[in-house]
Every structure is written in structure tokens, then in C-alpha cells.
Coordinates of C-alpha atoms and ligand atoms in Angstrom, one line a residue:
M410 CA 60.7 -72.9 -87.6
S411 CA 64.3 -73.6 -86.8
P412 CA 65.4 -77.2 -87.4
K413 CA 67.1 -79.2 -84.7
T414 CA 69.6 -80.5 -87.3
D415 CA 72.5 -78.6 -88.8
F416 CA 71.6 -79.6 -92.3
A417 CA 74.9 -78.4 -93.8
A418 CA 76.8 -80.6 -91.3
L419 CA 75.1 -83.6 -92.9
A420 CA 76.6 -82.8 -96.3
P421 CA 80.1 -83.8 -97.2
P422 CA 82.8 -81.0 -97.2
G423 CA 82.8 -80.7 -101.0
V424 CA 79.1 -79.9 -101.0
R425 CA 79.3 -77.5 -98.0
G426 CA 81.9 -75.4 -99.9
L427 CA 79.7 -75.0 -103.0
Q428 CA 78.4 -71.7 -104.2
P429 CA 75.2 -72.1 -106.3
Y430 CA 75.5 -71.4 -110.1
L431 CA 74.2 -67.9 -110.9
P432 CA 72.2 -68.0 -114.1
G433 CA 71.4 -65.0 -116.3
K434 CA 68.3 -63.3 -115.1
P435 CA 65.2 -64.6 -116.8
M436 CA 63.3 -62.1 -118.9
A437 CA 60.0 -62.8 -117.1
E438 CA 61.6 -62.1 -113.8
L439 CA 63.0 -58.7 -114.9
E440 CA 59.6 -57.8 -116.4
R441 CA 57.9 -58.7 -113.1
E442 CA 60.3 -56.8 -111.0
Y443 CA 60.6 -53.7 -113.1
G444 CA 57.2 -53.5 -114.8
I445 CA 58.9 -53.7 -118.2
S446 CA 57.2 -55.5 -121.1
D447 CA 59.9 -55.6 -123.8
A448 CA 63.0 -56.9 -122.1
V449 CA 66.0 -58.0 -124.2
K450 CA 68.2 -60.9 -122.9
L451 CA 71.8 -60.8 -123.9
A452 CA 72.9 -62.8 -120.9
S453 CA 73.0 -66.5 -121.6
N454 CA 74.5 -67.0 -125.0
E455 CA 71.2 -68.2 -126.5
N456 CA 70.6 -68.2 -130.3
P457 CA 68.6 -65.0 -131.0
L458 CA 67.0 -66.8 -134.1
G459 CA 65.4 -69.3 -131.8
P460 CA 65.1 -73.1 -132.5
P461 CA 65.3 -74.5 -136.0
E462 CA 61.9 -75.0 -137.7
L463 CA 62.8 -78.7 -138.2
S464 CA 63.1 -79.1 -134.4
L465 CA 59.8 -77.5 -133.7
R466 CA 58.1 -79.8 -136.2
A467 CA 59.8 -82.9 -134.7
M468 CA 58.6 -81.9 -131.3
R469 CA 55.0 -81.3 -132.4
A470 CA 55.0 -84.7 -134.0
G471 CA 56.2 -86.3 -130.8
L472 CA 54.0 -84.5 -128.3
S473 CA 51.5 -87.3 -127.7
G474 CA 54.5 -89.7 -127.0
V475 CA 55.3 -88.0 -123.7
A476 CA 53.3 -90.4 -121.6
R477 CA 56.0 -92.9 -122.3
Y478 CA 59.6 -92.8 -120.9
P479 CA 62.1 -91.6 -123.4
D480 CA 64.5 -94.1 -125.0
G481 CA 67.1 -94.2 -122.3
A482 CA 69.7 -95.4 -124.8
A483 CA 68.8 -92.5 -127.2
F484 CA 69.2 -94.9 -130.1
E485 CA 67.9 -92.6 -132.8
L486 CA 69.8 -89.5 -131.6
K487 CA 73.0 -91.4 -131.2
R488 CA 72.6 -93.0 -134.7
G489 CA 72.0 -89.5 -136.1
L490 CA 75.0 -88.0 -134.3
S491 CA 77.1 -91.0 -135.3
A492 CA 76.4 -90.3 -139.0
H493 CA 76.8 -86.6 -138.6
L494 CA 80.1 -86.8 -136.7
A495 CA 81.6 -89.9 -138.4
V496 CA 82.0 -91.8 -135.0
V497 CA 80.4 -95.0 -133.8
P498 CA 77.4 -94.8 -131.5
E499 CA 79.4 -96.5 -128.7
Q500 CA 81.6 -93.4 -128.5
I501 CA 78.6 -91.1 -127.6
T502 CA 77.2 -90.3 -124.2
V503 CA 74.1 -88.1 -124.2
G504 CA 73.4 -85.6 -121.4
N505 CA 70.8 -83.3 -120.0
G506 CA 72.8 -80.4 -121.5
S507 CA 76.5 -80.7 -121.6
N508 CA 76.5 -79.4 -118.1
E509 CA 75.3 -82.8 -117.0
I510 CA 78.0 -84.4 -119.0
L511 CA 80.6 -82.3 -117.2
S512 CA 79.2 -83.3 -113.8
L513 CA 79.0 -86.9 -114.9
I514 CA 82.7 -86.9 -115.9
A515 CA 83.6 -85.5 -112.5
E516 CA 81.4 -88.0 -110.6
T517 CA 82.8 -90.9 -112.7
F518 CA 86.5 -90.2 -112.3
L519 CA 87.0 -88.1 -109.2
S520 CA 87.1 -88.9 -105.5
P521 CA 88.5 -87.0 -102.5
G522 CA 92.2 -86.8 -102.8
D523 CA 92.2 -86.6 -106.6
E524 CA 92.9 -83.4 -108.5
A525 CA 91.3 -81.7 -111.5
I526 CA 92.9 -78.8 -113.4
F527 CA 91.2 -75.9 -115.1
S528 CA 92.1 -72.3 -115.9
E529 CA 91.3 -69.2 -113.9
F530 CA 88.3 -67.5 -115.6
A531 CA 87.3 -70.9 -117.1
F532 CA 83.6 -71.9 -117.3
V533 CA 82.4 -71.8 -113.7
V534 CA 80.7 -75.3 -113.9
Y535 CA 84.1 -77.1 -113.9
G536 CA 84.8 -75.9 -110.4
L537 CA 81.3 -76.8 -109.2
A538 CA 81.4 -80.2 -110.7
V539 CA 84.9 -81.0 -109.2
Q540 CA 84.1 -79.6 -105.8
A541 CA 80.9 -81.5 -105.4
T542 CA 82.9 -84.8 -105.6
G543 CA 85.2 -83.7 -102.8
A544 CA 88.2 -83.7 -105.2
T545 CA 90.6 -80.8 -105.3
P546 CA 90.4 -78.1 -108.0
R547 CA 93.8 -76.9 -109.2
I548 CA 93.4 -73.6 -110.9
A549 CA 96.0 -72.4 -113.4
P550 CA 96.7 -68.7 -113.8
A551 CA 95.2 -67.3 -117.0
S552 CA 97.2 -65.8 -119.8
S553 CA 98.0 -62.1 -119.5
R554 CA 95.4 -59.3 -120.0
T555 CA 97.4 -57.8 -122.7
G556 CA 98.3 -60.8 -124.9
S557 CA 96.5 -62.0 -128.0
Q558 CA 94.1 -64.2 -125.9
P559 CA 93.6 -62.0 -122.8
L560 CA 92.6 -63.9 -119.7
G561 CA 92.5 -67.1 -121.7
H562 CA 93.8 -70.6 -121.0
S563 CA 97.6 -70.8 -120.5
L564 CA 98.3 -74.4 -121.5
E565 CA 101.7 -74.0 -120.1
A566 CA 100.4 -73.0 -116.6
M567 CA 97.8 -75.9 -116.8
G568 CA 100.5 -78.4 -117.7
A569 CA 102.6 -77.3 -114.8
L570 CA 99.9 -78.4 -112.4
V571 CA 99.8 -82.0 -113.6
S572 CA 100.7 -84.4 -110.8
E573 CA 100.3 -88.0 -109.8
R574 CA 96.9 -87.1 -108.3
T575 CA 95.6 -85.4 -111.5
R576 CA 92.7 -87.2 -113.1
L577 CA 91.0 -84.6 -115.2
V578 CA 91.9 -81.4 -117.1
F579 CA 89.0 -79.2 -118.3
I580 CA 89.6 -77.1 -121.4
A581 CA 87.0 -74.8 -122.8
N582 CA 87.6 -74.0 -126.4
P583 CA 86.5 -71.3 -126.9
N584 CA 86.2 -70.4 -123.3
N585 CA 83.2 -68.8 -121.7
P586 CA 83.2 -66.0 -120.4
T587 CA 86.5 -64.8 -122.0
G588 CA 85.7 -65.8 -125.7
T589 CA 89.4 -66.9 -126.0
W590 CA 90.4 -69.9 -127.9
L591 CA 93.5 -72.1 -128.6
A592 CA 95.5 -72.8 -131.7
P593 CA 94.7 -76.4 -132.8
A594 CA 98.3 -77.5 -132.9
D595 CA 98.9 -76.2 -129.3
L596 CA 95.8 -78.0 -128.0
R597 CA 96.9 -81.2 -129.7
A598 CA 100.4 -81.0 -128.4
F599 CA 99.1 -80.3 -124.8
I600 CA 96.8 -83.4 -125.0
D601 CA 99.6 -85.5 -126.4
G602 CA 101.9 -84.5 -123.5
L603 CA 99.5 -85.6 -120.7
P604 CA 100.4 -88.7 -118.8
P605 CA 98.1 -91.8 -119.2
H606 CA 96.4 -91.4 -115.8
V607 CA 94.9 -88.0 -116.9
L608 CA 91.8 -87.4 -119.1
A609 CA 91.5 -84.3 -121.1
V610 CA 88.0 -82.9 -121.3
V611 CA 87.6 -80.4 -124.2
D612 CA 84.4 -78.4 -124.0
E613 CA 83.3 -77.3 -127.4
A614 CA 80.0 -75.6 -126.6
Y615 CA 80.7 -72.8 -129.1
L616 CA 82.4 -75.0 -131.7
E617 CA 80.0 -74.0 -134.5
Y618 CA 80.8 -70.3 -134.0
M619 CA 84.6 -70.7 -134.2
P620 CA 86.7 -69.2 -137.0
P621 CA 87.1 -72.1 -139.5
A622 CA 90.9 -71.7 -139.6
D623 CA 91.1 -72.4 -135.9
L624 CA 88.6 -75.2 -135.7
P625 CA 90.4 -78.2 -134.1
A626 CA 89.5 -81.6 -135.6
T627 CA 89.2 -83.0 -132.1
L628 CA 87.0 -86.0 -133.1
S629 CA 89.6 -87.1 -135.6
W630 CA 92.2 -87.1 -132.8
L631 CA 90.3 -89.6 -130.7
G632 CA 92.1 -92.6 -132.3
A633 CA 95.5 -91.2 -131.4
C634 CA 94.3 -89.6 -128.1
P635 CA 92.2 -92.2 -126.3
N636 CA 92.2 -90.1 -123.1
L637 CA 90.3 -87.3 -124.8
I638 CA 86.6 -86.5 -124.1
V639 CA 84.9 -83.9 -126.3
C640 CA 81.8 -82.2 -125.0
R641 CA 79.2 -80.5 -127.2
T642 CA 75.7 -79.1 -126.9
F643 CA 72.5 -78.3 -128.7
S644 CA 72.0 -75.2 -126.4
K645 CA 74.0 -72.6 -128.3
M646 CA 74.1 -72.5 -132.2
Y647 CA 71.3 -75.1 -132.4
G648 CA 69.0 -72.9 -130.4
L649 CA 67.6 -75.6 -128.0
A650 CA 68.9 -74.4 -124.6
G651 CA 65.5 -74.9 -123.0
L652 CA 65.4 -78.6 -123.9
R653 CA 68.8 -79.5 -122.2
V654 CA 70.6 -81.8 -124.7
G655 CA 74.3 -82.2 -124.9
Y656 CA 76.7 -85.1 -125.6
A657 CA 80.2 -86.3 -125.2
V658 CA 82.3 -88.2 -127.7
S659 CA 85.1 -90.4 -126.4
H660 CA 86.7 -93.8 -126.5
P661 CA 84.0 -96.4 -126.1
G662 CA 85.6 -97.6 -122.9
L663 CA 85.2 -94.1 -121.3
A664 CA 81.6 -93.8 -122.7
E665 CA 80.8 -97.1 -121.1
L666 CA 81.9 -95.9 -117.7
L667 CA 80.0 -92.6 -118.1
N668 CA 76.9 -94.6 -119.0
R669 CA 77.1 -96.6 -115.8
V670 CA 76.7 -93.4 -113.7
R671 CA 74.3 -91.6 -116.1
Q672 CA 70.6 -91.5 -115.0
P673 CA 68.8 -93.9 -117.2
F674 CA 66.3 -91.4 -118.7
N675 CA 68.4 -88.3 -118.5
V676 CA 67.5 -86.8 -121.9
N677 CA 63.8 -86.2 -122.4
E678 CA 61.7 -87.4 -125.3
L679 CA 61.1 -84.1 -127.0
G680 CA 64.7 -83.1 -126.5
Q681 CA 65.9 -86.2 -128.3
R682 CA 63.6 -85.6 -131.2
A683 CA 64.4 -81.9 -131.5
A684 CA 68.1 -82.5 -131.3
L685 CA 68.0 -85.2 -134.0
A686 CA 66.1 -82.9 -136.3
A687 CA 68.4 -80.0 -135.7
L688 CA 71.3 -82.0 -137.2
D689 CA 69.6 -81.3 -140.6
A690 CA 69.1 -77.6 -140.0
H691 CA 72.0 -76.5 -142.2
D692 CA 70.3 -73.3 -143.2
H693 CA 69.5 -72.3 -139.7
V694 CA 73.2 -72.9 -138.7
R695 CA 74.4 -70.9 -141.7
R696 CA 72.0 -68.0 -140.9
S697 CA 72.9 -68.1 -137.2
R698 CA 76.6 -67.9 -138.0
Q699 CA 76.2 -65.0 -140.4
L700 CA 74.0 -63.1 -137.9
N701 CA 76.6 -63.7 -135.2
E702 CA 79.5 -62.4 -137.4
E703 CA 77.6 -59.2 -138.2
G704 CA 76.4 -58.7 -134.7
M705 CA 79.8 -59.4 -133.3
A706 CA 81.3 -56.7 -135.5
Q707 CA 78.5 -54.3 -134.6
L708 CA 79.0 -54.9 -130.8
R709 CA 82.7 -54.7 -130.9
A710 CA 82.7 -51.5 -132.9
G711 CA 79.9 -49.9 -130.8
L712 CA 81.5 -50.9 -127.5
G713 CA 84.9 -49.9 -128.7
D714 CA 83.6 -46.4 -129.7
F715 CA 82.0 -46.2 -126.2
G716 CA 85.5 -46.6 -124.8
W717 CA 85.3 -50.2 -123.5
S718 CA 88.0 -52.8 -124.3
V719 CA 86.5 -55.7 -126.1
P720 CA 88.9 -58.4 -127.3
P721 CA 88.0 -60.8 -130.1
S722 CA 85.8 -63.7 -129.2
A723 CA 85.3 -67.1 -131.0
G724 CA 81.9 -67.5 -129.4
N725 CA 78.5 -65.7 -129.7
F726 CA 79.3 -63.3 -126.9
V727 CA 81.9 -60.7 -125.9
L728 CA 83.6 -59.9 -122.6
A729 CA 83.7 -56.2 -122.2
D730 CA 85.9 -54.4 -119.7
T731 CA 84.0 -51.4 -118.4
G732 CA 87.1 -49.9 -116.9
G733 CA 85.5 -49.6 -113.4
S734 CA 82.9 -51.4 -111.3
A735 CA 80.5 -53.2 -113.8
A736 CA 77.7 -53.2 -111.2
P737 CA 76.2 -49.8 -112.0
W738 CA 76.2 -50.5 -115.7
Y739 CA 74.5 -53.9 -115.1
E740 CA 71.9 -52.4 -112.9
G741 CA 71.3 -49.5 -115.2
L742 CA 70.9 -51.8 -118.2
L743 CA 68.4 -53.9 -116.2
K744 CA 66.2 -50.8 -115.6
A745 CA 66.4 -50.1 -119.4
G746 CA 65.2 -53.6 -120.0
V747 CA 68.5 -55.1 -121.2
I748 CA 69.9 -58.1 -119.4
V749 CA 73.6 -58.8 -119.7
R750 CA 75.8 -61.0 -117.5
P751 CA 77.9 -59.7 -114.6
V752 CA 80.9 -61.9 -114.1
G753 CA 82.1 -60.9 -110.6
N754 CA 81.6 -64.6 -109.7
Y755 CA 84.4 -65.3 -112.1
G756 CA 86.7 -62.8 -110.4
L757 CA 86.0 -60.2 -113.1
P758 CA 84.2 -57.4 -111.3
T759 CA 84.9 -54.8 -114.0
H760 CA 83.7 -56.9 -116.9
L761 CA 80.3 -57.7 -118.4
R762 CA 79.6 -60.6 -120.7
I763 CA 77.3 -59.7 -123.5
T764 CA 75.6 -62.1 -125.9
V765 CA 75.4 -61.1 -129.6
G766 CA 71.8 -60.5 -130.3
L767 CA 69.7 -59.4 -133.2
P768 CA 70.9 -56.1 -134.7
E769 CA 68.0 -54.2 -133.0
H770 CA 68.9 -55.8 -129.7
N771 CA 72.6 -54.8 -130.0
N772 CA 71.5 -51.3 -130.9
R773 CA 69.2 -51.1 -127.9
L774 CA 72.1 -52.1 -125.7
L775 CA 74.4 -49.5 -127.2
R776 CA 71.8 -46.8 -127.0
A777 CA 71.0 -47.7 -123.4
L778 CA 74.7 -47.4 -122.5
Q779 CA 74.9 -43.9 -124.0
E780 CA 71.9 -42.9 -121.9
L781 CA 73.4 -44.3 -118.8
R782 CA 76.6 -42.4 -119.4
K783 CA 74.6 -39.2 -119.9
A784 CA 72.9 -39.9 -116.5
G785 CA 76.3 -40.1 -114.9
V786 CA 77.0 -43.8 -114.7
G787 CA 80.7 -44.7 -114.7
R788 CA 81.8 -41.3 -113.4
Ligands
PLP1982 C1 76.7 -72.9 -122.4 C2 77.9 -73.7 -122.1 C3 77.8 -75.1 -122.0 C4 76.6 -75.8 -122.3 O1 75.6 -75.8 -121.5 P1 74.4 -76.8 -121.7 O2 74.3 -77.5 -120.4 O3 74.7 -77.8 -122.8 O4 73.3 -76.0 -122.0 C5 79.0 -75.8 -121.7 N1 80.2 -75.2 -121.6 C6 80.3 -73.9 -121.8 C7 81.6 -73.3 -121.7 C8 79.2 -73.1 -122.0 O5 79.3 -71.8 -122.1

């Protein structure tokens, strides 16, 4: 059945140029395709401890409420966040994951002819969000492969792209997939140096994993930096990726604009309840952080012994350079029931991004790699 219409021609140029986002392979799909029953997923930076018990309880208590629309204003969640973060509710915008927030920011502030800046090897969603609006992405060269933050954001290179047309600068701190991060003073100086027609979007999806000494107090900067939007999520440390809840904190004037564009019921009822409850899951956060530190050390040591270069990461994942094409390693690991993330779509065809898992998952990955090498992969 071939349609009479060229559907792509109906879409605006920004949409025509889009490449769909490639998610990590779901475990159920791998198990179906390869007849495996015990797959391990280290591909999407999810919390291997799962959701907090408090969130599970809050969802169970709210199950019978799902016949009703959720609170479109997310009153309780915003009130909880406001107390947790010491900001006023009017500064908060809730999103269906922070991905939605990123798109919302692009939709709200970009039109064709405008420019948005981000770094080479930055989180791929920035490019998608910008391109869909028809605005022009300006991609800054990354910092060098051999520096202290290999392939990370170069604030200098990003600053050099600022023009009269710039509306947004996206900064991932730490960045996915590189795991690189910025010194707080450098980030602050960069934001202070932006002209008033530019908004800085700082994506802190992995904030809770950051080394405490490098934790930027971005929310306390908002008074002095009204053009700053900070994005956060319940998907990573809080273990609620499947529910899709994220948020932005900004000047109330920016939040008010984002809320005009936002879908009225964008965050579902159970997600709002689970996210609110997660704010009290201090023990879960503490255990998750501890597990990540240990697993990070285990993975970096194991992969280093294996001969792969693995720079430090401030997230819950590492970016490993396999030294050759990463594809045979990725495929071999899939057959061994271990899903990692190829990052060729980021322009990194020799790298794999690997999420820190439970100790036994990390071991399984390291053993599978040894087996693959014995079988001749990488030669
Ligand atoms: C995972 C991730 C997000 C958050 O995604 P959600 O939509 O909140 O699940 C945002 N930014 C980066 C850099 C990420 O890696």
C-alpha cells in the first residue's frame, strides 16, 4: 500500500532531519530474540536497587485513584519539592521525565533562525529537541581526549559560539555519555558571562551521584542568575525511570512561560505520588550512592585490567574506549545476555557506555568480556 502523499514533505524541515532517539535495548526484547532468560541491563543508567519502598507504598495507596485525571498543577509534588529544595513552588515546572522539560524549553524559546548551543558528545536529546523546532544547533568542539575531562564540555568553545541569535545553551553536568563534569566556579563564571538574551539550561540528571566537593549549588545561584534553568529527574538515583517524572527549577517568570506550553496533565497520578514519597527515601539514596561508588571502582579496575581506557565519571556509568570498533563487543555481550550501550550515534564508534550495576552484574560483564576475547573478539 503506497500512499499518494509524500508524508515527509508534509513535515517541517526540522522534523524531516530528525533521527529517532535510540534507547537501550529492553531486557524482554533481548530475551525474546536470543532465547535468554537472565539478561542483565547495564544500558540505561537505571538504579540497580530499583525504586524506593516508600514510592512503591505511595503508588499502591493511590492505585484506585487512576480513574481521575492527575492534578495538572502537581500541587503536592511541587510543595514537597519546594520544601526539599528551598525554592518556591512558582519556580518549579514538572515534566514527563526531564526529557520532556528539555523539549518544552526548546519549544518555548526557539523558532527557526534562532540558535542553541551544546557540546559535541553532549546528551543526544538536546540536538533532537532543538532540531524539532527548526532552530539551528551550534555544536561546540569537546575538550581533548587526553585532558582531565576527556571529551567533556569545553565552556570556552561553547562561549565562543554565542551570538545575537543564541537563545539557549544546554550544559549537562555531569554529561551523559562521557561522565565528565565541570568545576562549580567555572560553570558559574560561564553563566555569569552570558548575555541577557541567552538562557542557560543546566541538566543535573546525575546530580545525586556527583562527588560532593564538585557539587555546584546551582539552585542558590538562581537569585543572581535569573537566566538559569536547572533540570533534574527522578529517573536515575531515585529509581523511577519507568514513571517519567522530572522537573525544572527557574525564575518564576520562566516557569510561567514553560507552563503555558506544557500539556495540562503531563505527569501521571502514580508518578506524582511516587516522586513525592521518594523525597523522603534518604536511606535508599545513601545505599544507592554507596553501591555506585563500589561498583564504579570495581568496573574501572576490571575494565582497566582488561586494557580498556575508562576515565573517571561523576555519574552511575562509565564510558569505556574499546580501542577498536565497539560493535563486536556489543554484539558479543548481547549474546552473553549483557546489554550495554553502543554510542556510535554520539560519534563515538569505539566506545561503550556501561551502567554501574550490582556487583554480580558487573562481574558478569567482566567475565563475559574475558570470554569474548578468548573467542577472538577485538583481534
Ligand atoms: C537520563 C538523562 C536525563 C533524564 O531523563 P528522564 O527523561 O528524566 O528520564 C536527562 N539528561 C541526561 C543527561 C540523562 O542522561
